Short mmCIF file of C-alpha atoms and ligand atoms in Angstrom, two decimals:
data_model
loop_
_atom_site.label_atom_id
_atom_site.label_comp_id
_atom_site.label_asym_id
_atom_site.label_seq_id
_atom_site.Cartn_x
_atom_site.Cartn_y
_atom_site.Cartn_z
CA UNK A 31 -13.45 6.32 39.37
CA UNK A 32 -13.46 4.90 35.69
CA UNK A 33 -10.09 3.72 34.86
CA UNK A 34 -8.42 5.60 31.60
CA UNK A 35 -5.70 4.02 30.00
CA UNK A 36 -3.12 5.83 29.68
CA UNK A 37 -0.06 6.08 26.75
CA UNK A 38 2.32 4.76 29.73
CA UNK A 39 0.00 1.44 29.90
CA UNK A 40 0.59 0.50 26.20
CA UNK A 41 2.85 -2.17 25.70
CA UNK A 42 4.70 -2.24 22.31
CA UNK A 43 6.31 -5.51 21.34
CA UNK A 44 8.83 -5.62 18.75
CA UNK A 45 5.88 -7.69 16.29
CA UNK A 46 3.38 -4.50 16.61
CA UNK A 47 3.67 -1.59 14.59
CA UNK A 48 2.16 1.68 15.56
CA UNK A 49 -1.47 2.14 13.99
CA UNK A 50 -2.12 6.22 15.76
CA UNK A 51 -5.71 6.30 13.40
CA UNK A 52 -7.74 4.19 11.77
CA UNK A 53 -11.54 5.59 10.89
CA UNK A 54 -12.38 9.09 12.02
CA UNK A 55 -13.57 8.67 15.71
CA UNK A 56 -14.07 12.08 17.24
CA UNK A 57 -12.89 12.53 20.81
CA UNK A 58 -10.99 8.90 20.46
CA UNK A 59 -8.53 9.58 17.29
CA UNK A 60 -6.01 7.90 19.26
CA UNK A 61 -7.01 5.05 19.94
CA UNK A 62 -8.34 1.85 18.71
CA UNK A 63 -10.63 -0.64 20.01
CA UNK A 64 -9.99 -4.39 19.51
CA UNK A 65 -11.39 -7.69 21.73
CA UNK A 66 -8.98 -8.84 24.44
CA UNK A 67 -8.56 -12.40 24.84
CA UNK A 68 -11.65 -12.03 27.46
CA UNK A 69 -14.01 -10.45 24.83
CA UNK A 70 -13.70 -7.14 26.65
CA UNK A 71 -12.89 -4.20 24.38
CA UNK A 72 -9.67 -2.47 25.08
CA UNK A 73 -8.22 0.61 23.38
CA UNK A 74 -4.76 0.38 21.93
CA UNK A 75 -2.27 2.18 19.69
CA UNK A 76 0.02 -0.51 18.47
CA UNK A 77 -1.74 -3.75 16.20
CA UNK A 78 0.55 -6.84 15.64
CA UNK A 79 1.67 -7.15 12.77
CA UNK A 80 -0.06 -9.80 11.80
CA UNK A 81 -3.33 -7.83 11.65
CA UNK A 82 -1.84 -4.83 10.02
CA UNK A 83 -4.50 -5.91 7.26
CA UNK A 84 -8.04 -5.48 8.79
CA UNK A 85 -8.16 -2.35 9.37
CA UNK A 86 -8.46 0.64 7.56
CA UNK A 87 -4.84 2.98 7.59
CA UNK A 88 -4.83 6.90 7.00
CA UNK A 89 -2.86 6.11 4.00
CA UNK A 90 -5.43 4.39 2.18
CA UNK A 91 -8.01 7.16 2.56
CA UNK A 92 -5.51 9.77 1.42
CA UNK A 93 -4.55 7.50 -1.68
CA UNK A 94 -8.13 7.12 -2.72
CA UNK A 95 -8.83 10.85 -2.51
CA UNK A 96 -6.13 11.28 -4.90
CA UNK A 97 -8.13 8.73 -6.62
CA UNK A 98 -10.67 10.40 -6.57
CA UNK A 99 -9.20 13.71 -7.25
CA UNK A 100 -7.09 12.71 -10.55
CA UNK A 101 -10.11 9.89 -11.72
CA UNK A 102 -9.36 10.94 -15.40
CA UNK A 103 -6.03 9.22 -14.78
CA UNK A 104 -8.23 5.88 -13.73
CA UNK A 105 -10.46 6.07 -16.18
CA UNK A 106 -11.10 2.81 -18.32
CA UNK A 107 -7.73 1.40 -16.11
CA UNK A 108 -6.41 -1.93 -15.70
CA UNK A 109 -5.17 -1.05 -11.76
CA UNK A 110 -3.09 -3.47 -9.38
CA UNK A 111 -3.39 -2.46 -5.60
CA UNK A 112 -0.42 -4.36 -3.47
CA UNK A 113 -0.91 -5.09 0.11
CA UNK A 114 -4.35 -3.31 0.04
CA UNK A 115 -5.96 -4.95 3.35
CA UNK A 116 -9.28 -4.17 3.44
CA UNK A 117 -10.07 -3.26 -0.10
CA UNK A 118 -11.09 0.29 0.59
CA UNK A 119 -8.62 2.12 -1.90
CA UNK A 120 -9.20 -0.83 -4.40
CA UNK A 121 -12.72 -0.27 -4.18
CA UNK A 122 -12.64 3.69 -4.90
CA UNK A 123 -10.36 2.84 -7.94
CA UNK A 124 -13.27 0.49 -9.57
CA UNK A 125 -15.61 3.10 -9.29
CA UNK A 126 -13.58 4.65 -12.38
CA UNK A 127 -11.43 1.81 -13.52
CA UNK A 128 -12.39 -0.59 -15.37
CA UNK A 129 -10.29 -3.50 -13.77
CA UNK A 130 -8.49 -3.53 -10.15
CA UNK A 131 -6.39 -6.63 -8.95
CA UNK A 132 -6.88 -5.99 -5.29
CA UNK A 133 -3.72 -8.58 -3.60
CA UNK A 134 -2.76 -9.28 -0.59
CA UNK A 135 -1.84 -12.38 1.73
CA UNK A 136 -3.51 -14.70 3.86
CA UNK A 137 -6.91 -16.55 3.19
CA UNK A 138 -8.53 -14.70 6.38
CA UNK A 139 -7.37 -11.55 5.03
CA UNK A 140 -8.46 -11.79 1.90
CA UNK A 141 -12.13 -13.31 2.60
CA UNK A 142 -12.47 -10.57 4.69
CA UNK A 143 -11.68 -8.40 1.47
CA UNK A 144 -13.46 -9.57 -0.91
CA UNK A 145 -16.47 -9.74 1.73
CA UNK A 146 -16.46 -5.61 1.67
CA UNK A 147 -16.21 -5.66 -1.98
CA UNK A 148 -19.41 -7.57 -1.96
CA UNK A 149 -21.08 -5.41 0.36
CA UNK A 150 -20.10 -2.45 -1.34
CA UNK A 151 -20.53 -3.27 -5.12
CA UNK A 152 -23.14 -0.47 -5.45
CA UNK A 153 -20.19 1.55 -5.65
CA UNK A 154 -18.50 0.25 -8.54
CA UNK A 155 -21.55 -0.99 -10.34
CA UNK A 156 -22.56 2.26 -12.39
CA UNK A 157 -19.14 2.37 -13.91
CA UNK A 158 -18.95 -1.64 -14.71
CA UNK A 159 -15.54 -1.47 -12.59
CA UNK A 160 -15.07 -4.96 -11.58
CA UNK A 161 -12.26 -5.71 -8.20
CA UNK A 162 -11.12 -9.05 -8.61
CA UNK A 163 -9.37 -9.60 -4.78
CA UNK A 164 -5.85 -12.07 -5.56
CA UNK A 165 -3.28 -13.56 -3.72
CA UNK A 166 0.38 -11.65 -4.40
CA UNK A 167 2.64 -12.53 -1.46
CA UNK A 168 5.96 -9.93 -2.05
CA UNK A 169 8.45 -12.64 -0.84
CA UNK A 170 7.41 -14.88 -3.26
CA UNK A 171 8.75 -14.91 -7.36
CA UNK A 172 5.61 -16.14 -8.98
CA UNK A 173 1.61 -15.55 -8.91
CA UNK A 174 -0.37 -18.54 -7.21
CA UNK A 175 -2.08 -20.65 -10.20
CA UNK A 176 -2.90 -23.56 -7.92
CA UNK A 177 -6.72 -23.63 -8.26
CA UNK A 178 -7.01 -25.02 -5.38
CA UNK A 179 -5.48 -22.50 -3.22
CA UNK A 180 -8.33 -19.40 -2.41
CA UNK A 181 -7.52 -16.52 -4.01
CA UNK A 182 -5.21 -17.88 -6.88
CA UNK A 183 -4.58 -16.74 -10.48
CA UNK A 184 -6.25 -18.26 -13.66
CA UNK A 185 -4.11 -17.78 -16.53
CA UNK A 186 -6.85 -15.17 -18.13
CA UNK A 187 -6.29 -13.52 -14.93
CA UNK A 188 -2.22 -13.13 -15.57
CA UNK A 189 -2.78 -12.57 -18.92
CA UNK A 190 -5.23 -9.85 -18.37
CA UNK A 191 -2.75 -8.41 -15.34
CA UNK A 192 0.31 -8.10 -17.70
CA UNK A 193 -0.50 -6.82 -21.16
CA UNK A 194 -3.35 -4.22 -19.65
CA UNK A 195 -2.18 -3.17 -15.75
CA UNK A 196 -0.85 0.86 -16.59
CA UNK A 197 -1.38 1.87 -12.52
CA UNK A 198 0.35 0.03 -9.40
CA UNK A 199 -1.15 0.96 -5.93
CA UNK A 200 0.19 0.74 -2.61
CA UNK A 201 -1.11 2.20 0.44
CA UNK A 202 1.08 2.19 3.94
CA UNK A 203 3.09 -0.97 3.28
CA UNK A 204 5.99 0.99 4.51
CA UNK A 205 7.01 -0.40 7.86
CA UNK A 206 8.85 -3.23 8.12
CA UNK A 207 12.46 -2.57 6.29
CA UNK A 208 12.46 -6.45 4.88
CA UNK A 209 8.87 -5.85 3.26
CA UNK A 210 9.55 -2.57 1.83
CA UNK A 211 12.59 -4.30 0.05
CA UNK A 212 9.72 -7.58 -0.87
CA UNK A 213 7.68 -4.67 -2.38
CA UNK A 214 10.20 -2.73 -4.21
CA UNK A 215 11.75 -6.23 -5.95
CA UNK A 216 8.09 -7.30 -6.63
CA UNK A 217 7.29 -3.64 -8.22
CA UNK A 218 10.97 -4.16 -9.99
CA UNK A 219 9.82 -7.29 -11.28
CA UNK A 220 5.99 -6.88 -12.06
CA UNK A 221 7.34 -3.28 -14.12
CA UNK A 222 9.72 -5.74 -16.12
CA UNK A 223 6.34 -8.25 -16.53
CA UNK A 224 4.14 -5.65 -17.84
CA UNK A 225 3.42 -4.94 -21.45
CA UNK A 226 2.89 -1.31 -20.94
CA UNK A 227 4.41 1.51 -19.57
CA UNK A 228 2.80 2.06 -15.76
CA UNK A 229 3.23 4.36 -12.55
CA UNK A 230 2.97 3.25 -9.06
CA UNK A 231 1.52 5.43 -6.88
CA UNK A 232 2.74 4.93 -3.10
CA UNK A 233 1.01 6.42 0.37
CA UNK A 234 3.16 6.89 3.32
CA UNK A 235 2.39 8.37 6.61
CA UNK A 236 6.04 9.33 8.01
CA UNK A 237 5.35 8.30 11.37
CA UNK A 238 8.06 10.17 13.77
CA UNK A 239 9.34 8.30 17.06
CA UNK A 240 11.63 9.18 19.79
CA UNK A 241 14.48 5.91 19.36
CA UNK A 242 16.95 5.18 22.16
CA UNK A 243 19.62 3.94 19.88
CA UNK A 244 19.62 7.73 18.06
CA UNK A 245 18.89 9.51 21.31
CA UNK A 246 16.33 11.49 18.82
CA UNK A 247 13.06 11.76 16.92
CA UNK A 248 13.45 9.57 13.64
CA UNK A 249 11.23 7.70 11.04
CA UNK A 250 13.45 4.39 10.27
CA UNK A 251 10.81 3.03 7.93
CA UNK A 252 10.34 6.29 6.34
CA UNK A 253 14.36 6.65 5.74
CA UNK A 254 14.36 3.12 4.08
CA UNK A 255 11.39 3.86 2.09
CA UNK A 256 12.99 7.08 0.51
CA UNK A 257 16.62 4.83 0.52
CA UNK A 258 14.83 2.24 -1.90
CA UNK A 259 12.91 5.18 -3.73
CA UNK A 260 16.54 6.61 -4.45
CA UNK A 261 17.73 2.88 -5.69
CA UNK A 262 15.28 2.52 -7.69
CA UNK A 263 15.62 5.85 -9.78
CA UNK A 264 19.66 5.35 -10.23
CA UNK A 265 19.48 2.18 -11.86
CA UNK A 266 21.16 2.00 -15.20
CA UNK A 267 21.58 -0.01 -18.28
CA UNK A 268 18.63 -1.70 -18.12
CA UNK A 269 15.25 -1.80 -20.09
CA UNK A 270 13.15 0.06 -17.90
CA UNK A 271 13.93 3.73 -15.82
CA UNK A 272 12.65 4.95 -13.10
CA UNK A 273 11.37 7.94 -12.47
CA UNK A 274 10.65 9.15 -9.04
CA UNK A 275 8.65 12.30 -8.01
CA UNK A 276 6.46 13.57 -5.00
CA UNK A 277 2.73 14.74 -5.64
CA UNK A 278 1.59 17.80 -4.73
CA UNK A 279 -0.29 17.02 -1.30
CA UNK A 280 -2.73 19.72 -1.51
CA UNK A 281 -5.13 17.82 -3.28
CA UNK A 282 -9.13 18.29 -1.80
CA UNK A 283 -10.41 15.53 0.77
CA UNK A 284 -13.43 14.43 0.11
CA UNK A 285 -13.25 11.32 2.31
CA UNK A 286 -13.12 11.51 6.80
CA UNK A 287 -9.74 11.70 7.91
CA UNK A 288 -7.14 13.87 9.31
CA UNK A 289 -4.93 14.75 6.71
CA UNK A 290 -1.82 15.23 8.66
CA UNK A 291 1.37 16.65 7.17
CA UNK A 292 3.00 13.51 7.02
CA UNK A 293 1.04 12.18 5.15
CA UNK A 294 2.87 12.16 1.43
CA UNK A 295 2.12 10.23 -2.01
CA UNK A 296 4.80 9.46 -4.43
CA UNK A 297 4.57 8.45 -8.03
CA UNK A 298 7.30 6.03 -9.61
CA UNK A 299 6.92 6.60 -13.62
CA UNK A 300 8.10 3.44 -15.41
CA UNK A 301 9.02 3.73 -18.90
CA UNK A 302 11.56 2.26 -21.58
CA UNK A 303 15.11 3.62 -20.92
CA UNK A 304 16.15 6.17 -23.92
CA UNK A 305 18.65 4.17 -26.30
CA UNK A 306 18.41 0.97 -24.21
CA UNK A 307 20.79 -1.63 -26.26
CA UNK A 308 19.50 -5.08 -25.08
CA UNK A 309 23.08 -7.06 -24.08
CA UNK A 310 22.45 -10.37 -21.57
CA UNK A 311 24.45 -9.76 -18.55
CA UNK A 312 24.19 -6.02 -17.84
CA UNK A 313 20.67 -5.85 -16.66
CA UNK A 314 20.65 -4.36 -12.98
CA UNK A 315 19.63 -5.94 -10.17
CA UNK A 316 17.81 -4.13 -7.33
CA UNK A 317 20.26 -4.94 -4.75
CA UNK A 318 17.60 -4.33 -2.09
C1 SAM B 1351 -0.42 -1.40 7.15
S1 SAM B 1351 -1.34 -2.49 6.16
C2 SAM B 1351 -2.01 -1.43 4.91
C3 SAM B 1351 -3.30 -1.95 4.38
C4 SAM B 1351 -4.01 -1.02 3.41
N1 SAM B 1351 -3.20 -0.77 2.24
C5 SAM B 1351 -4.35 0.28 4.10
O1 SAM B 1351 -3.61 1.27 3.91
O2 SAM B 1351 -5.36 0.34 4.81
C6 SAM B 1351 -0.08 -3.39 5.25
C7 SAM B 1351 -0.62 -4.44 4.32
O3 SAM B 1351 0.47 -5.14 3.69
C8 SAM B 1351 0.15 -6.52 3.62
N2 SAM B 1351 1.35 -7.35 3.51
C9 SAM B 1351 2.28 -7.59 4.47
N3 SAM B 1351 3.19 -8.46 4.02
C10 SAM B 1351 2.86 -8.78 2.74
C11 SAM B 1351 3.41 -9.63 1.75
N4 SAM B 1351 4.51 -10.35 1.99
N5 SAM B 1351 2.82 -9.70 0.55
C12 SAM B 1351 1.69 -8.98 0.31
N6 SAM B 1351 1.09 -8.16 1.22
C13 SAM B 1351 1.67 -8.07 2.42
C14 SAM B 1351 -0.57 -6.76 4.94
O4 SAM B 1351 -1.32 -7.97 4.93
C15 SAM B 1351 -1.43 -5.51 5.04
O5 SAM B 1351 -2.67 -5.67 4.43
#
């Protein structure tokens, strides 16, 4: 008889992160096939983190419905997509924006990004949207301007990025508590960078597990995610505020997906703080 595997045969390792759907797969929405190191396709929940990247997440389909849903908001856009993988949500966004900074890390990564861009710049050709795929590593201060290095900056490129970028975009980069704080300082710090006001808009799946150390069902990630969400609103005294507000989930799918209820989209509205008085010294700090 034809062996099944079974949730009790997957192995998680503390480097893997739980990936439950990736495209819709009818009959398999479960599980995910990837090459062992035989060549012989095995299914598996959990993807290392490493490869978090290449494949499409729930999250990104659910942000670029909203996309698609709200496009007026897009419209004529300078957009900046952070840790967007394959592209996918970047791509939707250039079909009404005019400019998308689709970032990321890793020269593999990002080839393999700007390679679906290419094959799908039908999409974005009727509205002139260009996606111009970029290196933007969270745990690093600056943009890459080496240009040398794939994937790096030209300074018509930063230029561009800071006096036009009005929309931030970030799609399931919620998992790992030390690169949700990366994210939230580099948001902190691109907000403080930009010319104009912006909003992020952030997808999160809220991905419930049963944890030993709490004897109960808890989403860690999701906890630190709302933690930083809560930081960033109370900050005080500085230039910039924060403001901090769910979306409304039921917005219509047009794209193939299950749009679970944990699924949730929040919007961060960065504008000049009311009867900020400039004085060196008391700017906050996210203390991430
Ligand atoms: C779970 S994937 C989500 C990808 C895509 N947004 C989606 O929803 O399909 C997380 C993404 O964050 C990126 N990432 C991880 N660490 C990063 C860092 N330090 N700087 C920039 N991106 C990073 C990964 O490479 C990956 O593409």
């Amino acid at each position: 008889m034809a062996r099944t595997p079974a949730m009790d045969e997957v192995t998680f390792r503390s480097d893997t992160v739980l990936s439950d759907v990736h495209l819709y797969t009818p009959n398999q929405r479960h599980l995910m096939v990837r090459l062992n190191s035989m060549g012989q396709p095995e299914h598996t929940m959990a993807t290392p983190l490493e490869d978090v990247g290449k494949q499409v997440w729930r999250g990104a389909l659910f942000l670029a419905d909203y996309i698609l849903f709200q496009w007026d908001l897009f419209q004529g856009r300078t957009v900046l997509e952070l840790g967007a993988g394959t592209g996918l949500t970047s791509l939707v966004a250039a079909t009404v924006a005019q400019t998308v900074y689709c970032t990321d890390v890793g020269a593999d990564l990002l080839a393999m990004c700007q390679q679906n861009i290419a094959l799908n710049s039908h999409l974005t050709a009727p509205g002139d949207g260009v996606v111009k795929v970029r290196e933007l590593d969270w745990l690093k201060d600056g943009l890459c301007t080496d240009p040398k290095a794939p994937f790096s900056w030209s300074e018509e490129d930063i230029s561009d990025l800071y006096s036009h970028t009005t929309i931030l975009l970030a799609a399931e980069v919620f998992y790992d508590d030390d690169l949700t704080d990366a994210l939230f300082k580099t948001l902190y710090r691109l907000a403080h960078k930009l010319k104009n006001a912006c909003t992020a808009i952030l997808s999160v799946e809220k991905r419930l597990n049963f944890t030993l150390s709490h004897l109960d069902v808890t989403c860690e990630a999701y906890d630190h995610f709302r933690s930083c969400l809560r930081q960033l609103e109370q900050l005080e005294g500085g230039p910039l505020r924060f403001a901090v507000e769910p979306v409304d989930a039921a917005f219509p799918q047009h794209l193939v997906y299950e749009r679970i209820q944990q699924l949730e989209l929040w919007k961060v509205r960065v504008e000049p703080a009311p009867r900020h008085v400039a004085s060196p010294g008391r700017t906050p700090r996210l203390s991430l």
